[in-house]
XYZ file of C-alpha atoms in Angstrom:
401
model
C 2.183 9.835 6.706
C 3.098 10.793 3.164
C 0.090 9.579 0.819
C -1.874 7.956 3.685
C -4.334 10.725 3.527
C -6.949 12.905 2.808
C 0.181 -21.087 3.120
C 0.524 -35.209 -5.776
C 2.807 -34.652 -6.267
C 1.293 -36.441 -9.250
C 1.889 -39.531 -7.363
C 4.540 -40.196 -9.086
C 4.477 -43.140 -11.071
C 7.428 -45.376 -9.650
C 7.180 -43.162 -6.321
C 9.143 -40.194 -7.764
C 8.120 -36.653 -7.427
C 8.015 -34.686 -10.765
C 9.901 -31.375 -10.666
C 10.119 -28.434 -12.901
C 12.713 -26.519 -13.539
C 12.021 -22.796 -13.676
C 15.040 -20.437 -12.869
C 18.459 -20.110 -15.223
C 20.110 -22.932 -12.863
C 17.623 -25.733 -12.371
C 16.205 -26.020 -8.880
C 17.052 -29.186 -7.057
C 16.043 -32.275 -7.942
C 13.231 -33.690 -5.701
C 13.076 -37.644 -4.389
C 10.231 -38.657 -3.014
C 10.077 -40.162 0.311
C 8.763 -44.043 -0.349
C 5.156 -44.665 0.668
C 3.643 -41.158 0.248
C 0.122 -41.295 1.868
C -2.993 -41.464 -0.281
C -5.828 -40.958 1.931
C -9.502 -39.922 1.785
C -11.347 -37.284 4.077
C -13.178 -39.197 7.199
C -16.637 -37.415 7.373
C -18.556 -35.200 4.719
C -20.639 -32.326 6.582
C -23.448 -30.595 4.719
C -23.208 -26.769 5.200
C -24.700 -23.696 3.608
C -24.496 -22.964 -0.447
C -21.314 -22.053 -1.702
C -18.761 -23.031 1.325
C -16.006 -20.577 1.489
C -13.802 -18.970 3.921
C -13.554 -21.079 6.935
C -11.750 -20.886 10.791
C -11.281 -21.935 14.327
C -12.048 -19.975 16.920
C -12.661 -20.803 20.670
C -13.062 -24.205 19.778
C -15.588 -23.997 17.071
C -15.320 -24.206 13.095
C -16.614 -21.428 11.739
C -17.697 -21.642 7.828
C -19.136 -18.872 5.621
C -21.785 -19.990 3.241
C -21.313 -16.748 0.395
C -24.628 -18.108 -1.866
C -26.918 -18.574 1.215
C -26.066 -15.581 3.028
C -25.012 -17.925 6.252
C -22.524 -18.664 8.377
C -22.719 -22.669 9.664
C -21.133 -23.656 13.530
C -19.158 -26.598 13.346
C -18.365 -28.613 16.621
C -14.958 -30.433 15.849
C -15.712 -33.273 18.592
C -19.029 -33.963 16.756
C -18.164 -33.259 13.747
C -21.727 -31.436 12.990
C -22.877 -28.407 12.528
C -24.653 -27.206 15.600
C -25.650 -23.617 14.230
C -26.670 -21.841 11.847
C -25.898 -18.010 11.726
C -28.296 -15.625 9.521
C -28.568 -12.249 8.756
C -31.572 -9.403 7.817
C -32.187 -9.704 4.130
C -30.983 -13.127 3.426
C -28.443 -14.148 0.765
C -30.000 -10.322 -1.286
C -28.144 -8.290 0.827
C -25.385 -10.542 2.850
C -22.733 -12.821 1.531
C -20.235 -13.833 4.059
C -16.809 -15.002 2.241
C -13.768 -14.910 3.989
C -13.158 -15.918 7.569
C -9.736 -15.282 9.799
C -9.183 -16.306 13.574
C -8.051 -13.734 15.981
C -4.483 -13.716 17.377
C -6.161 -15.067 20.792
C -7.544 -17.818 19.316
C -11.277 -17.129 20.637
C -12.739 -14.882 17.870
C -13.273 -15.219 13.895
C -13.562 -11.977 12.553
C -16.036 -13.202 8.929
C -16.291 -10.397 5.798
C -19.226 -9.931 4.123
C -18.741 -8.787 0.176
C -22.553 -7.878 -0.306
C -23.207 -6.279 3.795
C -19.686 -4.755 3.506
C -18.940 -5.013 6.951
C -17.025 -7.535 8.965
C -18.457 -9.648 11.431
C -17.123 -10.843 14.874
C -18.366 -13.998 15.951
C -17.082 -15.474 19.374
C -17.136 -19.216 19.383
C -17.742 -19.897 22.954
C -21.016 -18.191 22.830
C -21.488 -19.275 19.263
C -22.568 -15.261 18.559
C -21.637 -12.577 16.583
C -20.681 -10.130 18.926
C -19.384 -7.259 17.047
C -19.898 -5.994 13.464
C -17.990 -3.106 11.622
C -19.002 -1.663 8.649
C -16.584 -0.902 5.678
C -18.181 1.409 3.082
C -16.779 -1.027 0.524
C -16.583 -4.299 -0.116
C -13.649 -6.243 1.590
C -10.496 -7.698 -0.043
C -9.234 -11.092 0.542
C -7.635 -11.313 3.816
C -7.039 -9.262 7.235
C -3.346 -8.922 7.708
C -2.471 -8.792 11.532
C -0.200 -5.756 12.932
C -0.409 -6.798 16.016
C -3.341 -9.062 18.432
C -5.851 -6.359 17.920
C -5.149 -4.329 14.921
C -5.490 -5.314 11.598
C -5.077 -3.803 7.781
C -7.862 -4.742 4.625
C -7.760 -3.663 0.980
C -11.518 -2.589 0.319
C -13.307 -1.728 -2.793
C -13.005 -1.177 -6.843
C -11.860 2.729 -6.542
C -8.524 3.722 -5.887
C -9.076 6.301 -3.418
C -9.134 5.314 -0.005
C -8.484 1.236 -0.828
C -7.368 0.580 2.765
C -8.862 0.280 5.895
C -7.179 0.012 9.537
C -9.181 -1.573 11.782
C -8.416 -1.625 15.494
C -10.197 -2.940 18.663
C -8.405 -1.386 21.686
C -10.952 -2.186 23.878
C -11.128 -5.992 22.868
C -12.805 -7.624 20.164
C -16.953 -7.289 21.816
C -16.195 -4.004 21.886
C -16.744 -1.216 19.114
C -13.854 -0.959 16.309
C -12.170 1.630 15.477
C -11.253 2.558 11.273
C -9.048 4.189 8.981
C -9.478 5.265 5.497
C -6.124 5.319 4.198
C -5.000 5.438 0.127
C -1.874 3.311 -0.446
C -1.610 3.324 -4.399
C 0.525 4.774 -6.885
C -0.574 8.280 -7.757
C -2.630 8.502 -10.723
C -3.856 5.334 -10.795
C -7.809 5.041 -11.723
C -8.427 1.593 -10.880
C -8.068 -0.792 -7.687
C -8.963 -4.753 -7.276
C -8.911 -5.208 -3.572
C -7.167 -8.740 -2.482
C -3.837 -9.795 -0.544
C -2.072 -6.920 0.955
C 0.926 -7.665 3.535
C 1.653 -5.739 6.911
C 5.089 -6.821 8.631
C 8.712 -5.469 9.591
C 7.204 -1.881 10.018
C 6.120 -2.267 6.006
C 2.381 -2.110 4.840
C 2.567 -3.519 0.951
C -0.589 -3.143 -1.201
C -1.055 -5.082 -4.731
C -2.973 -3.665 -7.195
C -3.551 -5.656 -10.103
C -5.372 -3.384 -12.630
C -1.910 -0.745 -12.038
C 0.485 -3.556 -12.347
C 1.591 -1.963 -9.352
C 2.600 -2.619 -5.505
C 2.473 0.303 -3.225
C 4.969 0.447 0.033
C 4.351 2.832 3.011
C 5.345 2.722 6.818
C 1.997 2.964 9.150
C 2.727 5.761 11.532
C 5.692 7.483 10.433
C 6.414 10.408 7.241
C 7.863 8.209 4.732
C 6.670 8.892 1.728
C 4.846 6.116 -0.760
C 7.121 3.752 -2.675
C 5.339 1.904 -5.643
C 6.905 -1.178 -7.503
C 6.356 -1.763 -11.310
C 7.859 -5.252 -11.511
C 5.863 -7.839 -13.313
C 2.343 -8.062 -14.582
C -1.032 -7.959 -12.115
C 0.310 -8.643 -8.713
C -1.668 -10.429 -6.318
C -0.430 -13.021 -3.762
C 2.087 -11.135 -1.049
C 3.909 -11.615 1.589
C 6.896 -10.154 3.892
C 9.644 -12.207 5.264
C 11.785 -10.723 8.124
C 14.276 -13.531 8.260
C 17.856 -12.550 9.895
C 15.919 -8.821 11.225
C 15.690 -8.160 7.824
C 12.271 -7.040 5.527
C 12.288 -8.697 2.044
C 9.056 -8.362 0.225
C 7.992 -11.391 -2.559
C 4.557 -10.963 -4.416
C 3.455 -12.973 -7.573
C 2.577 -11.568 -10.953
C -0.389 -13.562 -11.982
C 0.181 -12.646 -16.403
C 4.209 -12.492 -15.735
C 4.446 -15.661 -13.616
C 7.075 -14.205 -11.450
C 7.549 -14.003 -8.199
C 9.537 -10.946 -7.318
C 11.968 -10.283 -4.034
C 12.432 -7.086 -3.211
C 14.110 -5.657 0.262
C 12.423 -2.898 2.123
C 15.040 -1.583 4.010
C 17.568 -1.225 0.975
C 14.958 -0.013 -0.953
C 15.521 -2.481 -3.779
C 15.090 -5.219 -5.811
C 16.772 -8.382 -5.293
C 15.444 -10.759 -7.619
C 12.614 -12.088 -9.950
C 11.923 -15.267 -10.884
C 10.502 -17.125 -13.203
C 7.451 -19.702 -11.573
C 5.077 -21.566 -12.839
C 1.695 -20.658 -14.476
C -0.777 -17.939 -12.565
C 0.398 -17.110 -9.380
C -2.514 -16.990 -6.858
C -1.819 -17.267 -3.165
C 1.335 -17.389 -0.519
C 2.274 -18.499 2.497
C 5.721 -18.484 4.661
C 7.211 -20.772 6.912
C 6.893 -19.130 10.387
C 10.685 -18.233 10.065
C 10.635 -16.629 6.998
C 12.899 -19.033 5.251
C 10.667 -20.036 2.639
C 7.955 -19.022 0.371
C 5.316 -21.193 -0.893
C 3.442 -19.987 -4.000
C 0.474 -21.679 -5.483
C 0.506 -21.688 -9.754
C -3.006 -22.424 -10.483
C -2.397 -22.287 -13.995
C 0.429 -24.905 -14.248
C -1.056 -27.556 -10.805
C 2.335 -26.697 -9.177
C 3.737 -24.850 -6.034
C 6.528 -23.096 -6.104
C 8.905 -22.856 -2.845
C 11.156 -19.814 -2.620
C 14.375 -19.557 -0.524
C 14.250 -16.209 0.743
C 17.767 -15.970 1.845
C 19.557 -17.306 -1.670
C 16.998 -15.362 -3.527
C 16.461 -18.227 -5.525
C 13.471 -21.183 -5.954
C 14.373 -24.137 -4.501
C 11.975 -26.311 -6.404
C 8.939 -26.260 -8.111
C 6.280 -29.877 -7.412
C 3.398 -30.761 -9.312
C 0.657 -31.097 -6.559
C -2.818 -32.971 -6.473
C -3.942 -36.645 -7.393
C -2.476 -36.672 -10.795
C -5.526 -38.146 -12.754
C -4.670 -37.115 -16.509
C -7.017 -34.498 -17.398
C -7.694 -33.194 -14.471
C -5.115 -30.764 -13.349
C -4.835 -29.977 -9.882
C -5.502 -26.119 -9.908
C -4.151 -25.139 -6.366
C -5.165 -21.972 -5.585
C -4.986 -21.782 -1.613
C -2.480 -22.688 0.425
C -1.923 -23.126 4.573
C 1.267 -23.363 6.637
C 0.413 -25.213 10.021
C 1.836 -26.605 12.651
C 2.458 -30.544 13.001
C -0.015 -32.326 15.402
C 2.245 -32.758 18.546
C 5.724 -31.466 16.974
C 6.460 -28.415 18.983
C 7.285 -25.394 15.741
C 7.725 -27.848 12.836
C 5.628 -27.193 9.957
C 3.296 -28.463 7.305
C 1.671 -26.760 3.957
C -1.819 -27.960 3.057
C -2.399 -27.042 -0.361
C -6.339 -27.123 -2.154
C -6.176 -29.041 -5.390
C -9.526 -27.170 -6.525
C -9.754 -28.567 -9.782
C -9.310 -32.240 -8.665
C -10.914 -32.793 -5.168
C -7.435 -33.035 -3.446
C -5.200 -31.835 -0.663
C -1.538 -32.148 -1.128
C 0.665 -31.985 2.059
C 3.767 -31.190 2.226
C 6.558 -31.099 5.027
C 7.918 -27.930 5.018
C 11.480 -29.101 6.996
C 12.259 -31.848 3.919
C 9.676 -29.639 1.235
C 8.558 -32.939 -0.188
C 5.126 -34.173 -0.362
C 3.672 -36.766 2.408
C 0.421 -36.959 1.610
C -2.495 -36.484 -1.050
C -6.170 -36.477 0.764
C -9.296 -36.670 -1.344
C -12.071 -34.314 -0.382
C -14.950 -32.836 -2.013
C -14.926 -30.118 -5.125
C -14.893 -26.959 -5.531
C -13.285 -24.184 -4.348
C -10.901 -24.752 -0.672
C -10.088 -23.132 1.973
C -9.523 -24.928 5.270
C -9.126 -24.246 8.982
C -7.430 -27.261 11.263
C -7.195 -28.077 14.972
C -4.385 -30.471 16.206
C -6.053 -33.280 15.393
C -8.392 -32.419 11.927
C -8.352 -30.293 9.178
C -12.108 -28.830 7.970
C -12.034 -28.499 3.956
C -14.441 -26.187 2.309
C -15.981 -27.763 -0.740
C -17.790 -24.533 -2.292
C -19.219 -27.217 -5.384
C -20.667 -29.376 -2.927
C -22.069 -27.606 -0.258
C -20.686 -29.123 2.092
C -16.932 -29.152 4.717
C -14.948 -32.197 4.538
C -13.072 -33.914 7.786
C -9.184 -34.902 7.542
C -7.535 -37.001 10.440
C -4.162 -34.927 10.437
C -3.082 -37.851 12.861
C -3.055 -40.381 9.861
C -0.308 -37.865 7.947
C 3.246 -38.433 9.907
């Protein structure tokens, strides 16, 4: 391959939903539905320092503590944690951050930004089982090719800013890696974050070029790279109808551009709110959900009109304390077959906003604890990482209908 070398509203006062306008024709008008749910977290559950990247897998939450150097075991049935995971040289030479579930359900492959490797940690056996080293310190998320092979921006250097990471053999066994450099040729700087892998595409942001780079794993297409917008971060593909579209944020532009991989070109960009930061789609690819840090809103993009539906002020609403969302899930309803909901962390206000992503308007605004959240749920509860606090807060997703 060519260049591959060498997912409140301020409760509205009166029960309405406050919604911004942000494209040349105003996105619709939002009602709220009456009664939306203001509800506080159930349990509090001390962890490791700094709480951070968090996920289920084979029935255990697994939470990575980045100041400690940890990684804490949380039994959902209990509620507790009922392990604590550490590693040779303490919080000097590990940091464990993020934390993604395997396709299987049974695994949580854990990154560590300090150890540069990624762990494996199998929650039957509550054990890391497998550990791959990087060279370089890992982006923000894995993104999935298929069950068993998976793509990670690495590193401050632009050369060789990808790896491909593959476990043919199953996840206890050794890894296999890539080096691979996706980036726009003469470019002397790379941030390693989101990248996107989907519809035969492999899309890589990098912020400090303004750029996103575009290749096809495994064929001799040669490297595409994107110049629309300013520092691109949050990404994602959509393959609605068969097709490919691409939409990343720009987090100084405030854009959110669409771009279609198979035509080879742009299709829109659009004004959203403030600072860009993370993305998620609805499981058909219909819609877009973009967190705006800077402005406490989320921003939901039709895909398929190439348009944004509507933009909604998340969090509690307390004047003076914005919302911030930064990260954002799209989950499945507790007992409701494919229908959807997006959990959005309010991390400058202690809250989670919920929204239903068939009606896209807001059902419910949790209080947790502060800081910084990422959260991993089971049908039942959602675990909140509250990185100021030190500690994982419970949800009863049963209470949200």
């Amino acid at each position: 391959m060519s260049r591959l070398a060498p997912r409140v509203l301020p409760l509205a006062i009166a029960g309405t939903l406050l919604v911004t306008a942000c494209t040349p024709t105003s996105p619709a008008q939002i009602s709220a539905p009456d009664g939306i749910k203001q509800l506080s977290h159930s349990k509090t559950i001390p962890v490791g320092e700094g709480p951070h990247g968090i996920a289920l897998a084979g029935g255990i939450i697994v939470n990575s503590n980045p100041k400690s150097g940890t990684i804490s075991l949380i039994d959902p049935a209990s509620d507790a944690v009922v392990k604590t995971l550490e590693f040779e040289g303490g919080n000097t030479t590990n940091s464990p951050t993020q934390a993604q579930a395997t396709h299987d359900g049974l695994y949580a492959v854990t990154m560590d930004s300090k150890a540069h490797v990624l762990r494996v940690i199998k929650g039957s056996s509550q054990s890391v089982v497998g550990t791959v080293a990087l060279g370089k310190a890992p982006g923000s998320k894995l993104a999935w090719v298929d069950d068993t092979t998976a793509y990670l921006a690495v590193g401050t250097a632009a050369d060789a800013n990808v790896v491909k990471v593959a476990w043919p053999n199953g996840f206890e066994a050794a890894a296999a890696t890539e080096s691979l450099t996706v980036r726009r040729p003469g470019a002397t700087a790379f941030t390693a974050g989101f990248l996107a892998v989907k519809g035969g595409f492999l899309a890589v942001p990098n912020g400090p070029d303004n750029a996103v780079s575009l290749v096809k794993p495994g064929t001799a297409d040669s490297l595409v790279t994107l110049q629309e917008g300013n520092n691109p971060g949050p990404i994602g593909i959509s393959t609605l109808d068969g097709g490919a579209v691409l939409l990343y944020g720009n987090k100084n532009s405030n854009t959110v551009v669409l771009h279609d991989l198979n035509a080879k070109q742009t299709l829109a960009t659009l004004p959203v709110g403030s600072t860009p930061t993370d993305m998620v789609l609805r499981a058909d690819g219909r819609f877009a959900y973009v967190t705006c840090a800077g402005s406490g809103e989320v921003a939901i993009v039709d895909v398929a009109n190439r348009k944004v539906h509507s933009q909604i002020k998340v969090g509690k609403g307390v004047a003076g304390t914005p919302a911030k969302p930064v990260h954002l899930y799209a989950v499945r309803k507790p007992g409701q077959g494919a229908a959807e909901e997006i959990w959005i962390g309010g991390d400058g206000d202690g809250s989670v906003t919920v929204l239903d992503a068939e009606t896209q308007q807001a059902i419910a605004v949790v209080t947790v604890g502060a800081g910084h959240h990422k959260m991993a749920f089971t049908d039942a509860k959602a675990f909140v990482s509250n990185l100021s606090e030190n500690t994982v807060s419970v949800v009863d997703r049963t209470a949200i209908k």
